[in-house]
């Protein structure tokens, strides 16, 4: 990861390092209006501020939840309006609550999918153990990944 002082403008490669997003993905979000670099270098390179990096981090967290580009734009605008004090605060909070409820529901659905996938992985482990002649019924199964943090 590239060390860039907070507050300094960054080129796209530095932003990619900081966010873990590819250059192509950052450009895609720029082309779709989700992030707009505030400046360009003398050589014409895009320059991004911490605000754009924060927007990209928010987009990155929304993506696995299946939010559309339009929904991401709405959420980003809402968050920016709340931060700047623009608009009716109560109405903004109500809209934010709708995004929160949608995010919670989508996280729950992802957890259900993950549980099904983990069950499948455990079934495979049992079959592998049985194929190796290991005691499947009485003994513990080997896990496919560590359980710390559960």
PDB file of N, CA and C in Angstrom, residues 61-144:
ATOM      1  N   UNK A  61     -18.414  -0.906  -0.078  1.00  0.00           N
ATOM      2  CA  UNK A  61     -19.224  -1.594   0.932  1.00  0.00           C
ATOM      3  C   UNK A  61     -20.645  -1.860   0.442  1.00  0.00           C
ATOM      4  N   UNK A  62     -21.144  -1.034  -0.466  1.00  0.00           N
ATOM      5  CA  UNK A  62     -22.499  -1.222  -0.989  1.00  0.00           C
ATOM      6  C   UNK A  62     -22.562  -2.310  -2.054  1.00  0.00           C
ATOM      7  N   UNK A  63     -21.489  -2.458  -2.808  1.00  0.00           N
ATOM      8  CA  UNK A  63     -21.458  -3.374  -3.948  1.00  0.00           C
ATOM      9  C   UNK A  63     -21.861  -4.805  -3.591  1.00  0.00           C
ATOM     10  N   UNK A  64     -21.281  -5.419  -2.544  1.00  0.00           N
ATOM     11  CA  UNK A  64     -21.657  -6.809  -2.249  1.00  0.00           C
ATOM     12  C   UNK A  64     -23.111  -6.970  -1.811  1.00  0.00           C
ATOM     13  N   UNK A  65     -23.750  -5.863  -1.459  1.00  0.00           N
ATOM     14  CA  UNK A  65     -25.152  -5.919  -1.052  1.00  0.00           C
ATOM     15  C   UNK A  65     -26.097  -5.781  -2.235  1.00  0.00           C
ATOM     16  N   UNK A  66     -25.537  -5.640  -3.420  1.00  0.00           N
ATOM     17  CA  UNK A  66     -26.359  -5.617  -4.628  1.00  0.00           C
ATOM     18  C   UNK A  66     -27.047  -4.301  -4.917  1.00  0.00           C
ATOM     19  N   UNK A  67     -26.585  -3.222  -4.326  1.00  0.00           N
ATOM     20  CA  UNK A  67     -27.176  -1.926  -4.643  1.00  0.00           C
ATOM     21  C   UNK A  67     -26.811  -1.552  -6.076  1.00  0.00           C
ATOM     22  N   UNK A  68     -27.782  -0.993  -6.791  1.00  0.00           N
ATOM     23  CA  UNK A  68     -27.547  -0.566  -8.177  1.00  0.00           C
ATOM     24  C   UNK A  68     -26.727   0.717  -8.182  1.00  0.00           C
ATOM     25  N   UNK A  69     -26.209   1.074  -9.348  1.00  0.00           N
ATOM     26  CA  UNK A  69     -25.468   2.332  -9.479  1.00  0.00           C
ATOM     27  C   UNK A  69     -26.344   3.519  -9.091  1.00  0.00           C
ATOM     28  N   UNK A  70     -27.603   3.471  -9.488  1.00  0.00           N
ATOM     29  CA  UNK A  70     -28.531   4.557  -9.149  1.00  0.00           C
ATOM     30  C   UNK A  70     -28.737   4.642  -7.637  1.00  0.00           C
ATOM     31  N   UNK A  71     -28.902   3.487  -6.998  1.00  0.00           N
ATOM     32  CA  UNK A  71     -29.074   3.479  -5.543  1.00  0.00           C
ATOM     33  C   UNK A  71     -27.807   3.970  -4.844  1.00  0.00           C
ATOM     34  N   UNK A  72     -26.655   3.574  -5.377  1.00  0.00           N
ATOM     35  CA  UNK A  72     -25.400   4.055  -4.799  1.00  0.00           C
ATOM     36  C   UNK A  72     -25.317   5.573  -4.912  1.00  0.00           C
ATOM     37  N   UNK A  73     -25.677   6.111  -6.069  1.00  0.00           N
ATOM     38  CA  UNK A  73     -25.643   7.561  -6.268  1.00  0.00           C
ATOM     39  C   UNK A  73     -26.581   8.256  -5.298  1.00  0.00           C
ATOM     40  N   UNK A  74     -27.783   7.703  -5.123  1.00  0.00           N
ATOM     41  CA  UNK A  74     -28.741   8.292  -4.188  1.00  0.00           C
ATOM     42  C   UNK A  74     -28.194   8.284  -2.761  1.00  0.00           C
ATOM     43  N   UNK A  75     -27.597   7.159  -2.358  1.00  0.00           N
ATOM     44  CA  UNK A  75     -27.046   7.065  -1.002  1.00  0.00           C
ATOM     45  C   UNK A  75     -25.880   8.034  -0.813  1.00  0.00           C
ATOM     46  N   UNK A  76     -25.011   8.112  -1.805  1.00  0.00           N
ATOM     47  CA  UNK A  76     -23.870   9.028  -1.711  1.00  0.00           C
ATOM     48  C   UNK A  76     -24.331  10.479  -1.620  1.00  0.00           C
ATOM     49  N   UNK A  77     -25.326  10.832  -2.411  1.00  0.00           N
ATOM     50  CA  UNK A  77     -25.876  12.194  -2.368  1.00  0.00           C
ATOM     51  C   UNK A  77     -26.506  12.464  -1.011  1.00  0.00           C
ATOM     52  N   UNK A  78     -27.249  11.496  -0.519  1.00  0.00           N
ATOM     53  CA  UNK A  78     -27.887  11.616   0.792  1.00  0.00           C
ATOM     54  C   UNK A  78     -26.845  11.828   1.889  1.00  0.00           C
ATOM     55  N   UNK A  79     -25.808  11.013   1.877  1.00  0.00           N
ATOM     56  CA  UNK A  79     -24.753  11.146   2.891  1.00  0.00           C
ATOM     57  C   UNK A  79     -24.041  12.490   2.792  1.00  0.00           C
ATOM     58  N   UNK A  80     -23.784  12.944   1.564  1.00  0.00           N
ATOM     59  CA  UNK A  80     -23.135  14.246   1.374  1.00  0.00           C
ATOM     60  C   UNK A  80     -24.040  15.374   1.864  1.00  0.00           C
ATOM     61  N   UNK A  81     -25.342  15.276   1.567  1.00  0.00           N
ATOM     62  CA  UNK A  81     -26.289  16.301   2.024  1.00  0.00           C
ATOM     63  C   UNK A  81     -26.371  16.336   3.546  1.00  0.00           C
ATOM     64  N   UNK A  82     -26.375  15.178   4.172  1.00  0.00           N
ATOM     65  CA  UNK A  82     -26.409  15.122   5.630  1.00  0.00           C
ATOM     66  C   UNK A  82     -25.147  15.753   6.228  1.00  0.00           C
ATOM     67  N   UNK A  83     -24.014  15.442   5.636  1.00  0.00           N
ATOM     68  CA  UNK A  83     -22.745  15.960   6.139  1.00  0.00           C
ATOM     69  C   UNK A  83     -22.653  17.472   5.974  1.00  0.00           C
ATOM     70  N   UNK A  84     -23.158  17.982   4.852  1.00  0.00           N
ATOM     71  CA  UNK A  84     -23.048  19.421   4.584  1.00  0.00           C
ATOM     72  C   UNK A  84     -24.183  20.227   5.205  1.00  0.00           C
ATOM     73  N   UNK A  85     -25.222  19.552   5.692  1.00  0.00           N
ATOM     74  CA  UNK A  85     -26.358  20.266   6.267  1.00  0.00           C
ATOM     75  C   UNK A  85     -27.323  20.785   5.227  1.00  0.00           C
ATOM     76  N   UNK A  86     -27.231  20.255   3.997  1.00  0.00           N
ATOM     77  CA  UNK A  86     -28.106  20.681   2.917  1.00  0.00           C
ATOM     78  C   UNK A  86     -29.442  19.942   3.008  1.00  0.00           C
ATOM     79  N   UNK A  87     -30.541  20.662   2.878  1.00  0.00           N
ATOM     80  CA  UNK A  87     -31.855  20.024   2.826  1.00  0.00           C
ATOM     81  C   UNK A  87     -32.486  19.833   4.196  1.00  0.00           C
ATOM     82  N   UNK A  88     -33.682  19.244   4.155  1.00  0.00           N
ATOM     83  CA  UNK A  88     -34.472  18.986   5.354  1.00  0.00           C
ATOM     84  C   UNK A  88     -33.876  17.779   6.087  1.00  0.00           C
ATOM     85  N   UNK A  89     -33.281  18.030   7.237  1.00  0.00           N
ATOM     86  CA  UNK A  89     -32.572  16.982   7.979  1.00  0.00           C
ATOM     87  C   UNK A  89     -33.479  15.798   8.312  1.00  0.00           C
ATOM     88  N   UNK A  90     -34.708  16.054   8.742  1.00  0.00           N
ATOM     89  CA  UNK A  90     -35.627  14.966   9.105  1.00  0.00           C
ATOM     90  C   UNK A  90     -35.916  14.085   7.892  1.00  0.00           C
ATOM     91  N   UNK A  91     -36.135  14.715   6.753  1.00  0.00           N
ATOM     92  CA  UNK A  91     -36.397  13.959   5.528  1.00  0.00           C
ATOM     93  C   UNK A  91     -35.161  13.148   5.118  1.00  0.00           C
ATOM     94  N   UNK A  92     -33.986  13.736   5.249  1.00  0.00           N
ATOM     95  CA  UNK A  92     -32.747  13.034   4.924  1.00  0.00           C
ATOM     96  C   UNK A  92     -32.553  11.826   5.843  1.00  0.00           C
ATOM     97  N   UNK A  93     -32.847  12.006   7.119  1.00  0.00           N
ATOM     98  CA  UNK A  93     -32.723  10.902   8.078  1.00  0.00           C
ATOM     99  C   UNK A  93     -33.714   9.785   7.731  1.00  0.00           C
ATOM    100  N   UNK A  94     -34.936  10.152   7.339  1.00  0.00           N
ATOM    101  CA  UNK A  94     -35.922   9.141   6.924  1.00  0.00           C
ATOM    102  C   UNK A  94     -35.409   8.340   5.728  1.00  0.00           C
ATOM    103  N   UNK A  95     -34.847   9.031   4.758  1.00  0.00           N
ATOM    104  CA  UNK A  95     -34.305   8.342   3.573  1.00  0.00           C
ATOM    105  C   UNK A  95     -33.119   7.467   3.952  1.00  0.00           C
ATOM    106  N   UNK A  96     -32.280   7.955   4.861  1.00  0.00           N
ATOM    107  CA  UNK A  96     -31.148   7.167   5.326  1.00  0.00           C
ATOM    108  C   UNK A  96     -31.636   5.895   6.029  1.00  0.00           C
ATOM    109  N   UNK A  97     -32.716   6.010   6.801  1.00  0.00           N
ATOM    110  CA  UNK A  97     -33.296   4.843   7.479  1.00  0.00           C
ATOM    111  C   UNK A  97     -33.749   3.796   6.466  1.00  0.00           C
ATOM    112  N   UNK A  98     -34.265   4.226   5.324  1.00  0.00           N
ATOM    113  CA  UNK A  98     -34.686   3.274   4.285  1.00  0.00           C
ATOM    114  C   UNK A  98     -33.469   2.528   3.731  1.00  0.00           C
ATOM    115  N   UNK A  99     -32.379   3.236   3.513  1.00  0.00           N
ATOM    116  CA  UNK A  99     -31.155   2.574   3.046  1.00  0.00           C
ATOM    117  C   UNK A  99     -30.632   1.608   4.102  1.00  0.00           C
ATOM    118  N   UNK A 100     -30.708   2.028   5.357  1.00  0.00           N
ATOM    119  CA  UNK A 100     -30.249   1.167   6.449  1.00  0.00           C
ATOM    120  C   UNK A 100     -31.074  -0.117   6.493  1.00  0.00           C
ATOM    121  N   UNK A 101     -32.384  -0.003   6.411  1.00  0.00           N
ATOM    122  CA  UNK A 101     -33.258  -1.182   6.431  1.00  0.00           C
ATOM    123  C   UNK A 101     -32.952  -2.106   5.258  1.00  0.00           C
ATOM    124  N   UNK A 102     -32.742  -1.527   4.083  1.00  0.00           N
ATOM    125  CA  UNK A 102     -32.406  -2.337   2.905  1.00  0.00           C
ATOM    126  C   UNK A 102     -31.069  -3.042   3.100  1.00  0.00           C
ATOM    127  N   UNK A 103     -30.098  -2.333   3.659  1.00  0.00           N
ATOM    128  CA  UNK A 103     -28.778  -2.932   3.896  1.00  0.00           C
ATOM    129  C   UNK A 103     -28.883  -4.083   4.883  1.00  0.00           C
ATOM    130  N   UNK A 104     -29.629  -3.901   5.958  1.00  0.00           N
ATOM    131  CA  UNK A 104     -29.793  -4.955   6.965  1.00  0.00           C
ATOM    132  C   UNK A 104     -30.461  -6.176   6.345  1.00  0.00           C
ATOM    133  N   UNK A 105     -31.493  -5.970   5.538  1.00  0.00           N
ATOM    134  CA  UNK A 105     -32.179  -7.092   4.885  1.00  0.00           C
ATOM    135  C   UNK A 105     -31.245  -7.828   3.930  1.00  0.00           C
ATOM    136  N   UNK A 106     -30.436  -7.089   3.210  1.00  0.00           N
ATOM    137  CA  UNK A 106     -29.510  -7.713   2.255  1.00  0.00           C
ATOM    138  C   UNK A 106     -28.385  -8.462   2.973  1.00  0.00           C
ATOM    139  N   UNK A 107     -27.937  -7.931   4.103  1.00  0.00           N
ATOM    140  CA  UNK A 107     -26.925  -8.637   4.896  1.00  0.00           C
ATOM    141  C   UNK A 107     -27.512  -9.955   5.417  1.00  0.00           C
ATOM    142  N   UNK A 108     -28.749  -9.929   5.874  1.00  0.00           N
ATOM    143  CA  UNK A 108     -29.392 -11.146   6.368  1.00  0.00           C
ATOM    144  C   UNK A 108     -29.495 -12.188   5.253  1.00  0.00           C
ATOM    145  N   UNK A 109     -29.848 -11.753   4.062  1.00  0.00           N
ATOM    146  CA  UNK A 109     -29.940 -12.681   2.926  1.00  0.00           C
ATOM    147  C   UNK A 109     -28.563 -13.266   2.600  1.00  0.00           C
ATOM    148  N   UNK A 110     -27.529 -12.439   2.662  1.00  0.00           N
ATOM    149  CA  UNK A 110     -26.174 -12.933   2.414  1.00  0.00           C
ATOM    150  C   UNK A 110     -25.764 -13.956   3.471  1.00  0.00           C
ATOM    151  N   UNK A 111     -26.143 -13.709   4.730  1.00  0.00           N
ATOM    152  CA  UNK A 111     -25.828 -14.675   5.796  1.00  0.00           C
ATOM    153  C   UNK A 111     -26.510 -16.009   5.539  1.00  0.00           C
ATOM    154  N   UNK A 112     -27.751 -15.966   5.069  1.00  0.00           N
ATOM    155  CA  UNK A 112     -28.466 -17.208   4.750  1.00  0.00           C
ATOM    156  C   UNK A 112     -27.759 -17.948   3.615  1.00  0.00           C
ATOM    157  N   UNK A 113     -27.352 -17.233   2.593  1.00  0.00           N
ATOM    158  CA  UNK A 113     -26.623 -17.859   1.488  1.00  0.00           C
ATOM    159  C   UNK A 113     -25.299 -18.449   1.966  1.00  0.00           C
ATOM    160  N   UNK A 114     -24.623 -17.723   2.845  1.00  0.00           N
ATOM    161  CA  UNK A 114     -23.357 -18.201   3.380  1.00  0.00           C
ATOM    162  C   UNK A 114     -23.560 -19.479   4.191  1.00  0.00           C
ATOM    163  N   UNK A 115     -24.617 -19.537   4.974  1.00  0.00           N
ATOM    164  CA  UNK A 115     -24.897 -20.741   5.767  1.00  0.00           C
ATOM    165  C   UNK A 115     -25.130 -21.942   4.854  1.00  0.00           C
ATOM    166  N   UNK A 116     -25.842 -21.743   3.761  1.00  0.00           N
ATOM    167  CA  UNK A 116     -26.070 -22.828   2.800  1.00  0.00           C
ATOM    168  C   UNK A 116     -24.745 -23.263   2.185  1.00  0.00           C
ATOM    169  N   UNK A 117     -23.916 -22.308   1.804  1.00  0.00           N
ATOM    170  CA  UNK A 117     -22.618 -22.619   1.204  1.00  0.00           C
ATOM    171  C   UNK A 117     -21.712 -23.344   2.199  1.00  0.00           C
ATOM    172  N   UNK A 118     -21.722 -22.904   3.458  1.00  0.00           N
ATOM    173  CA  UNK A 118     -20.917 -23.584   4.477  1.00  0.00           C
ATOM    174  C   UNK A 118     -21.408 -25.009   4.696  1.00  0.00           C
ATOM    175  N   UNK A 119     -22.732 -25.212   4.642  1.00  0.00           N
ATOM    176  CA  UNK A 119     -23.285 -26.559   4.766  1.00  0.00           C
ATOM    177  C   UNK A 119     -22.803 -27.460   3.638  1.00  0.00           C
ATOM    178  N   UNK A 120     -22.745 -26.925   2.447  1.00  0.00           N
ATOM    179  CA  UNK A 120     -22.241 -27.689   1.307  1.00  0.00           C
ATOM    180  C   UNK A 120     -20.777 -28.042   1.507  1.00  0.00           C
ATOM    181  N   UNK A 121     -19.975 -27.084   1.953  1.00  0.00           N
ATOM    182  CA  UNK A 121     -18.550 -27.340   2.196  1.00  0.00           C
ATOM    183  C   UNK A 121     -18.374 -28.422   3.258  1.00  0.00           C
ATOM    184  N   UNK A 122     -19.189 -28.407   4.312  1.00  0.00           N
ATOM    185  CA  UNK A 122     -19.126 -29.436   5.346  1.00  0.00           C
ATOM    186  C   UNK A 122     -19.508 -30.805   4.781  1.00  0.00           C
ATOM    187  N   UNK A 123     -20.496 -30.843   3.897  1.00  0.00           N
ATOM    188  CA  UNK A 123     -20.879 -32.108   3.248  1.00  0.00           C
ATOM    189  C   UNK A 123     -19.701 -32.663   2.458  1.00  0.00           C
ATOM    190  N   UNK A 124     -19.005 -31.797   1.749  1.00  0.00           N
ATOM    191  CA  UNK A 124     -17.842 -32.239   0.979  1.00  0.00           C
ATOM    192  C   UNK A 124     -16.747 -32.781   1.896  1.00  0.00           C
ATOM    193  N   UNK A 125     -16.527 -32.130   3.031  1.00  0.00           N
ATOM    194  CA  UNK A 125     -15.519 -32.593   3.975  1.00  0.00           C
ATOM    195  C   UNK A 125     -15.880 -33.993   4.472  1.00  0.00           C
ATOM    196  N   UNK A 126     -17.153 -34.197   4.803  1.00  0.00           N
ATOM    197  CA  UNK A 126     -17.586 -35.533   5.267  1.00  0.00           C
ATOM    198  C   UNK A 126     -17.355 -36.583   4.194  1.00  0.00           C
ATOM    199  N   UNK A 127     -17.645 -36.249   2.953  1.00  0.00           N
ATOM    200  CA  UNK A 127     -17.417 -37.197   1.856  1.00  0.00           C
ATOM    201  C   UNK A 127     -15.927 -37.455   1.647  1.00  0.00           C
ATOM    202  N   UNK A 128     -15.121 -36.412   1.770  1.00  0.00           N
ATOM    203  CA  UNK A 128     -13.677 -36.597   1.653  1.00  0.00           C
ATOM    204  C   UNK A 128     -13.148 -37.488   2.776  1.00  0.00           C
ATOM    205  N   UNK A 129     -13.615 -37.246   4.004  1.00  0.00           N
ATOM    206  CA  UNK A 129     -13.197 -38.063   5.140  1.00  0.00           C
ATOM    207  C   UNK A 129     -13.619 -39.513   4.952  1.00  0.00           C
ATOM    208  N   UNK A 130     -14.846 -39.706   4.470  1.00  0.00           N
ATOM    209  CA  UNK A 130     -15.336 -41.070   4.233  1.00  0.00           C
ATOM    210  C   UNK A 130     -14.515 -41.747   3.147  1.00  0.00           C
ATOM    211  N   UNK A 131     -14.141 -41.008   2.139  1.00  0.00           N
ATOM    212  CA  UNK A 131     -13.330 -41.554   1.057  1.00  0.00           C
ATOM    213  C   UNK A 131     -11.942 -41.952   1.516  1.00  0.00           C
ATOM    214  N   UNK A 132     -11.477 -41.296   2.573  1.00  0.00           N
ATOM    215  CA  UNK A 132     -10.158 -41.623   3.135  1.00  0.00           C
ATOM    216  C   UNK A 132     -10.256 -42.702   4.202  1.00  0.00           C
ATOM    217  N   UNK A 133     -11.483 -43.168   4.478  1.00  0.00           N
ATOM    218  CA  UNK A 133     -11.667 -44.205   5.475  1.00  0.00           C
ATOM    219  C   UNK A 133     -11.665 -43.676   6.896  1.00  0.00           C
ATOM    220  N   UNK A 134     -11.852 -42.368   7.086  1.00  0.00           N
ATOM    221  CA  UNK A 134     -11.884 -41.789   8.422  1.00  0.00           C
ATOM    222  C   UNK A 134     -13.280 -41.932   8.997  1.00  0.00           C
ATOM    223  N   UNK A 135     -13.354 -41.973  10.331  1.00  0.00           N
ATOM    224  CA  UNK A 135     -14.641 -42.102  11.019  1.00  0.00           C
ATOM    225  C   UNK A 135     -15.439 -40.823  10.808  1.00  0.00           C
ATOM    226  N   UNK A 136     -16.539 -40.930  10.079  1.00  0.00           N
ATOM    227  CA  UNK A 136     -17.349 -39.765   9.771  1.00  0.00           C
ATOM    228  C   UNK A 136     -18.439 -39.560  10.805  1.00  0.00           C
ATOM    229  N   UNK A 137     -19.058 -40.660  11.264  1.00  0.00           N
ATOM    230  CA  UNK A 137     -20.220 -40.552  12.138  1.00  0.00           C
ATOM    231  C   UNK A 137     -19.865 -40.017  13.518  1.00  0.00           C
ATOM    232  N   UNK A 138     -18.819 -40.555  14.136  1.00  0.00           N
ATOM    233  CA  UNK A 138     -18.542 -40.213  15.515  1.00  0.00           C
ATOM    234  C   UNK A 138     -17.586 -39.064  15.701  1.00  0.00           C
ATOM    235  N   UNK A 139     -16.655 -38.892  14.801  1.00  0.00           N
ATOM    236  CA  UNK A 139     -15.604 -37.901  14.999  1.00  0.00           C
ATOM    237  C   UNK A 139     -15.977 -36.537  14.481  1.00  0.00           C
ATOM    238  N   UNK A 140     -15.246 -35.555  14.951  1.00  0.00           N
ATOM    239  CA  UNK A 140     -15.494 -34.197  14.447  1.00  0.00           C
ATOM    240  C   UNK A 140     -15.041 -34.076  13.004  1.00  0.00           C
ATOM    241  N   UNK A 141     -15.717 -33.236  12.278  1.00  0.00           N
ATOM    242  CA  UNK A 141     -15.305 -32.991  10.898  1.00  0.00           C
ATOM    243  C   UNK A 141     -14.267 -31.890  10.897  1.00  0.00           C
ATOM    244  N   UNK A 142     -13.399 -31.936   9.926  1.00  0.00           N
ATOM    245  CA  UNK A 142     -12.427 -30.862   9.770  1.00  0.00           C
ATOM    246  C   UNK A 142     -13.127 -29.700   9.102  1.00  0.00           C
ATOM    247  N   UNK A 143     -12.837 -28.531   9.565  1.00  0.00           N
ATOM    248  CA  UNK A 143     -13.468 -27.344   8.993  1.00  0.00           C
ATOM    249  C   UNK A 143     -12.660 -26.878   7.796  1.00  0.00           C
ATOM    250  N   UNK A 144     -13.371 -26.215   6.878  1.00  0.00           N
ATOM    251  CA  UNK A 144     -12.708 -25.723   5.667  1.00  0.00           C
ATOM    252  C   UNK A 144     -12.028 -24.388   5.901  1.00  0.00           C
TER     253      UNK A 144
END
